[in-house]
Amino acid sequence: MAPQDRLTLDRVETPAATPDLLRVEGLSVAYGDNQVVTDVGFGLRRGESLALIGESGSGKSTIARAVLRLLPRGLGRATGRVEFDGHDVLSLSERRFRPLRGRRIGFVPQDPGNSLNPVRTIGAQAREAAALLGELNPAERKDLILETFAQVGLDDPRRVHDSYPHQLSGGMLQRVLIGLTVLPRPALIVADEPTSALDVTIQKRILDLLSRLRQDLDISLLLITHDLAIAAERADSLVVLKDGVVQEAGATAVVFSAPTSEYARKLHGDVPALNPDRYRHLRDRVRESGPPKIEVSGVTKTFTVEGRALTAVDDVSFVVEPGTTHALVGESGSGKTTTIRLLLGLEEPDSGSIKVAGEEVTGRSHASLRSIRRHLQLVYQNPFTSLDPKWTVKRLVGESLDRFGVGTRQERAERVRAALDSVGLGAHLLSRRPAALSGGQRQRVALARSLVLRPDVIVLDEPTSALDVSVQAGIVEVLLSLQAELGLTYVFVSHDLALVRQLAHTVSVVHRGRVVEGGPVATVFDNPRQPYTRALVESIPAPRPTVANGAS
Amino acid sequence: MNRDYAKYALRRVLQAVVVILLAYMFTFVVISVLPGDPVTNTLRNPQNGFTEEEITRIVAYYGLDRPVYVQLWSSLSRFVVGDLGVSLRSGLPVTRQVGEVLGSTVVLALSALGVALVLAFGTAFGAQYLPRRVGRLLRAFPSLFLSMPNFVIGLVLINVFAFQLGLFQVIDSEGGLATFFAAVALGIPVSARVTEVLIANLDHEAGEEYASVARSRGLGRTRLFLRHLLKPSSLPVVTVIALTVGELLGGAVITEQIFGRTGIGSLVERSVTTQDLPVLQAIVTLAAIVFVVVNLVADLVYPLLDPRVRLGGTTSAARPEPRDLAEVVAP
């Protein structure tokens, strides 16, 4: 059965004038007085894929929404020309455009977790997509839905059909959403960061699924992403955006191997997957020798969840040498966060021992934990929530000095300034509040806050996952320079293997609470022994090596 | 899930029963410590012509000379089997007296609730989907309705529809149209709160990602409203309705007076002025029962409506709070 056949009406209307399925010319979008996209143009041919690459604020998602005409009502105003299959999208009335939406242009959203109605079953929402195909009867619709769910790799289509969104994992929900999108057999899919909310191994599977469906069903793909490596791996041509303006565009192989614009070159240099050895000179400096800084041995922690015992951390052991970086790598729910909570003394392990600089962390009183914390600091994942919005930078960074009563007032002010300086922030920011700082500046403030007590060990919990790659590169550089300079020891929690490869010396791969593999980064990554490690390593996007891969 | 739900429901029902019993006891104690003794006052009224000896005998017969806790115990044990005593005024069983007027009040309150819901959903839909200018006007309705007391609305309605247009007879106070207008008077202020919550929730849900993803599947705005936004936005309304029962009951007392209806309102008025304590005790208990039952129903229904609610803990189901009213103001 070929559902396109039911859409003959659209076909008759379609003049086969332009070879491009989607053609964008001189597109500008403004929210009120705020111009976010300026004079953007590109073309996407039938059956091909194009990636819009840019960091936050580059206008890439706005372009996607303009193509689908889903800009917020009354706020977003698009001018220029968007031509889809001969239709002038921007000038069509909503009534005339609606038949295209869903039927001819599908949309895969960024965060599957909030993209389905939480109080309706998956099946009820799938029937809406099936209803777009017209006169199928209910039984046929259901068959089609179950068939599509199987096609997108859902193991138990019937269970999925009867479930509510909160009963499924993020990866399954994204498969459902992709299924709903391809079900009416659209000619074009717009995918807005389809994997950025998912774990790395799932990310690869979802991207593989999209590529496969694209080939099987002859669908064009407009991929929106911040990740140059993913774009280069998956798209025939690239459009690099910055602040709503196209910086560079062309076939993937050309843009990727010989970027001409300065921004594209910088982006290329900042993506960890493409530059595994970028920080080698900083990473491989001579380290301090001495006894291990951190010794975790045989630590186990069990929680009780709804009456069932759940072992979050199961017999975990690792050792970190002074002045090195140890990475804890794993997907969400693997026990990384619990491990560092144990390390920081925020939770008590059920068994095992944790030593920091030779001193036992577990089984201490609050007071003696406090003295250890001076030497053991934490930088949180999200700088947008970890800084009190009402406090100034000066107070944020100086708080722990005040708490521990370090030095005179003047000395404290001096140390705050020195800490800011060491993370590359000027003294003019001292009186600012977090709202007046960018994401990268905020994370630098968070880093300065942990540096100000001159700790030996800093635990970094996904410190860059909320930041853009170019900002991430800046933070990573600061971290590594500080390590080289002060001999700091880092415990680095991350799911981004490419990043880990850039900056860590040793690594523990955590899976379901257990360390499945550990050792020097190069050894583990080049010769993974465990299937889980291999899956993780394979999930690092690998850009296509040669020219003319599908781009004719 | 189902066993969890059964356990949850049982626990909530038991809690409700305990609350009702406590409410009964509390009312009894409060009434008994109030100054003034209506019973002996009545008996001592010279018109009744009882001798002091007869009075003592009557008081002893009804057990009114015994300590309060003994009286409470006997009263409570009669309450449990549905015996609310005898009216001091009429000598009729209280249950019968309340039963006679209850129906009329229930009809009024339910119609008022119906009016309130129709108004609220209509206004909220209009505020979202009519042209901006009309929508903005509709958003002003809740605060307007909230600031109009039901007796003012009632008087205006009577003046316009009964006296000027002659649509219903003030004398035939139980007639269909008369009941309808009484329900409108009572329902308008109640609708204000429901509308506020509904508009705020619709705005919130319409801005959620799933709404634009549903639109990207080709859904029109009306279908989006009916199929996607209506249900999640209506869930907090269950909470609001449970909270407005008090308003409905209190408002019914006033509305009944204005429209000249016999109901719980007129019974309350009579029994307060005549210090008919058994009847008062019964009415206060009835109000408590209504409150508890309505909230119990809300608690029991909620998990069935919202699949995300997790059952557990000892208190009511984790019903989300209605969205902050401050959010309503912003256009």
Short mmCIF file of N, CA and C in Angstrom, two decimals, chain B residues 54-109:
data_model
loop_
_atom_site.label_atom_id
_atom_site.label_comp_id
_atom_site.label_asym_id
_atom_site.label_seq_id
_atom_site.Cartn_x
_atom_site.Cartn_y
_atom_site.Cartn_z
N GLU B 54 -42.17 19.32 86.52
CA GLU B 54 -42.34 18.73 85.17
C GLU B 54 -41.10 18.99 84.32
N ILE B 55 -40.59 20.23 84.45
CA ILE B 55 -39.39 20.58 83.67
C ILE B 55 -38.25 19.62 84.02
N THR B 56 -38.03 19.41 85.32
CA THR B 56 -36.97 18.51 85.73
C THR B 56 -37.18 17.12 85.16
N ARG B 57 -38.41 16.69 85.12
CA ARG B 57 -38.69 15.35 84.62
C ARG B 57 -38.39 15.26 83.11
N ILE B 58 -38.81 16.30 82.39
CA ILE B 58 -38.58 16.30 80.94
C ILE B 58 -37.07 16.31 80.66
N VAL B 59 -36.35 17.21 81.38
CA VAL B 59 -34.91 17.31 81.18
C VAL B 59 -34.24 15.96 81.47
N ALA B 60 -34.70 15.29 82.54
CA ALA B 60 -34.11 14.00 82.88
C ALA B 60 -34.47 12.96 81.82
N TYR B 61 -35.68 13.07 81.29
CA TYR B 61 -36.12 12.11 80.28
C TYR B 61 -35.23 12.18 79.03
N TYR B 62 -34.90 13.40 78.62
CA TYR B 62 -34.05 13.54 77.43
C TYR B 62 -32.57 13.44 77.76
N GLY B 63 -32.23 13.22 79.02
CA GLY B 63 -30.84 13.04 79.40
C GLY B 63 -30.05 14.34 79.41
N LEU B 64 -30.74 15.49 79.48
CA LEU B 64 -30.03 16.77 79.36
C LEU B 64 -29.33 17.15 80.67
N ASP B 65 -29.58 16.38 81.75
CA ASP B 65 -28.94 16.70 83.01
C ASP B 65 -27.62 15.96 83.16
N ARG B 66 -27.34 15.09 82.23
CA ARG B 66 -26.10 14.30 82.35
C ARG B 66 -24.91 15.08 81.79
N PRO B 67 -23.68 14.63 82.12
CA PRO B 67 -22.51 15.38 81.64
C PRO B 67 -22.46 15.42 80.11
N VAL B 68 -21.76 16.44 79.58
CA VAL B 68 -21.73 16.66 78.13
C VAL B 68 -21.22 15.44 77.38
N TYR B 69 -20.14 14.79 77.94
CA TYR B 69 -19.56 13.69 77.16
C TYR B 69 -20.52 12.52 77.07
N VAL B 70 -21.36 12.33 78.10
CA VAL B 70 -22.37 11.25 78.03
C VAL B 70 -23.40 11.59 76.97
N GLN B 71 -23.84 12.88 77.00
CA GLN B 71 -24.79 13.31 75.98
C GLN B 71 -24.21 13.16 74.58
N LEU B 72 -22.91 13.52 74.45
CA LEU B 72 -22.24 13.43 73.15
C LEU B 72 -22.26 11.98 72.67
N TRP B 73 -21.97 11.06 73.62
CA TRP B 73 -21.88 9.67 73.24
C TRP B 73 -23.24 9.16 72.74
N SER B 74 -24.29 9.51 73.47
CA SER B 74 -25.60 8.99 73.05
C SER B 74 -26.01 9.65 71.74
N SER B 75 -25.72 10.96 71.61
CA SER B 75 -26.07 11.66 70.38
C SER B 75 -25.32 11.05 69.19
N LEU B 76 -24.03 10.76 69.43
CA LEU B 76 -23.19 10.22 68.36
C LEU B 76 -23.68 8.84 67.95
N SER B 77 -24.05 8.03 68.96
CA SER B 77 -24.46 6.67 68.60
C SER B 77 -25.80 6.71 67.86
N ARG B 78 -26.61 7.74 68.13
CA ARG B 78 -27.84 7.86 67.34
C ARG B 78 -27.53 8.37 65.94
N PHE B 79 -26.56 9.28 65.84
CA PHE B 79 -26.18 9.84 64.52
C PHE B 79 -25.69 8.74 63.59
N VAL B 80 -24.90 7.81 64.15
CA VAL B 80 -24.32 6.76 63.32
C VAL B 80 -25.41 5.92 62.64
N VAL B 81 -26.54 5.74 63.31
CA VAL B 81 -27.60 4.96 62.67
C VAL B 81 -28.60 5.87 61.94
N GLY B 82 -28.25 7.15 61.80
CA GLY B 82 -29.06 8.03 60.96
C GLY B 82 -30.17 8.75 61.71
N ASP B 83 -30.11 8.74 63.04
CA ASP B 83 -31.14 9.44 63.81
C ASP B 83 -30.57 10.76 64.29
N LEU B 84 -31.14 11.86 63.80
CA LEU B 84 -30.60 13.17 64.15
C LEU B 84 -31.45 13.88 65.21
N GLY B 85 -32.36 13.16 65.81
CA GLY B 85 -33.14 13.75 66.88
C GLY B 85 -34.42 14.42 66.37
N VAL B 86 -35.00 15.21 67.26
CA VAL B 86 -36.30 15.81 66.97
C VAL B 86 -36.18 17.33 67.07
N SER B 87 -36.82 18.02 66.15
CA SER B 87 -36.79 19.48 66.17
C SER B 87 -37.47 20.01 67.42
N LEU B 88 -36.86 20.99 68.04
CA LEU B 88 -37.46 21.59 69.22
C LEU B 88 -38.69 22.39 68.85
N ARG B 89 -38.69 22.92 67.65
CA ARG B 89 -39.74 23.81 67.22
C ARG B 89 -40.99 23.04 66.82
N SER B 90 -40.80 22.13 65.86
CA SER B 90 -41.96 21.47 65.27
C SER B 90 -42.25 20.11 65.89
N GLY B 91 -41.29 19.54 66.59
CA GLY B 91 -41.49 18.21 67.15
C GLY B 91 -41.35 17.11 66.12
N LEU B 92 -41.01 17.47 64.87
CA LEU B 92 -40.83 16.46 63.82
C LEU B 92 -39.39 15.96 63.83
N PRO B 93 -39.16 14.74 63.32
CA PRO B 93 -37.77 14.27 63.21
C PRO B 93 -36.97 15.21 62.31
N VAL B 94 -35.73 15.49 62.75
CA VAL B 94 -34.89 16.43 62.00
C VAL B 94 -34.62 15.91 60.59
N THR B 95 -34.38 14.60 60.49
CA THR B 95 -34.07 14.03 59.17
C THR B 95 -35.17 14.33 58.18
N ARG B 96 -36.43 14.24 58.65
CA ARG B 96 -37.54 14.48 57.74
C ARG B 96 -37.58 15.94 57.33
N GLN B 97 -37.35 16.80 58.32
CA GLN B 97 -37.42 18.24 58.04
C GLN B 97 -36.34 18.67 57.04
N VAL B 98 -35.14 18.14 57.27
CA VAL B 98 -34.05 18.48 56.35
C VAL B 98 -34.32 17.87 54.98
N GLY B 99 -34.80 16.63 54.99
CA GLY B 99 -35.05 15.92 53.74
C GLY B 99 -36.04 16.66 52.87
N GLU B 100 -37.04 17.30 53.49
CA GLU B 100 -38.06 18.00 52.71
C GLU B 100 -37.49 19.15 51.89
N VAL B 101 -36.50 19.84 52.46
CA VAL B 101 -36.00 21.03 51.76
C VAL B 101 -34.71 20.75 50.99
N LEU B 102 -34.09 19.61 51.27
CA LEU B 102 -32.78 19.33 50.68
C LEU B 102 -32.85 19.30 49.16
N GLY B 103 -33.88 18.64 48.64
CA GLY B 103 -33.99 18.46 47.19
C GLY B 103 -33.91 19.77 46.44
N SER B 104 -34.66 20.75 46.90
CA SER B 104 -34.70 22.05 46.23
C SER B 104 -33.32 22.68 46.20
N THR B 105 -32.59 22.59 47.33
CA THR B 105 -31.26 23.20 47.37
C THR B 105 -30.28 22.46 46.46
N VAL B 106 -30.40 21.13 46.45
CA VAL B 106 -29.50 20.35 45.60
C VAL B 106 -29.72 20.72 44.14
N VAL B 107 -31.01 20.83 43.75
CA VAL B 107 -31.32 21.21 42.36
C VAL B 107 -30.69 22.56 42.05
N LEU B 108 -30.86 23.52 42.97
CA LEU B 108 -30.32 24.86 42.75
C LEU B 108 -28.80 24.83 42.62
N ALA B 109 -28.14 24.13 43.57
CA ALA B 109 -26.68 24.13 43.57
C ALA B 109 -26.13 23.45 42.32
#
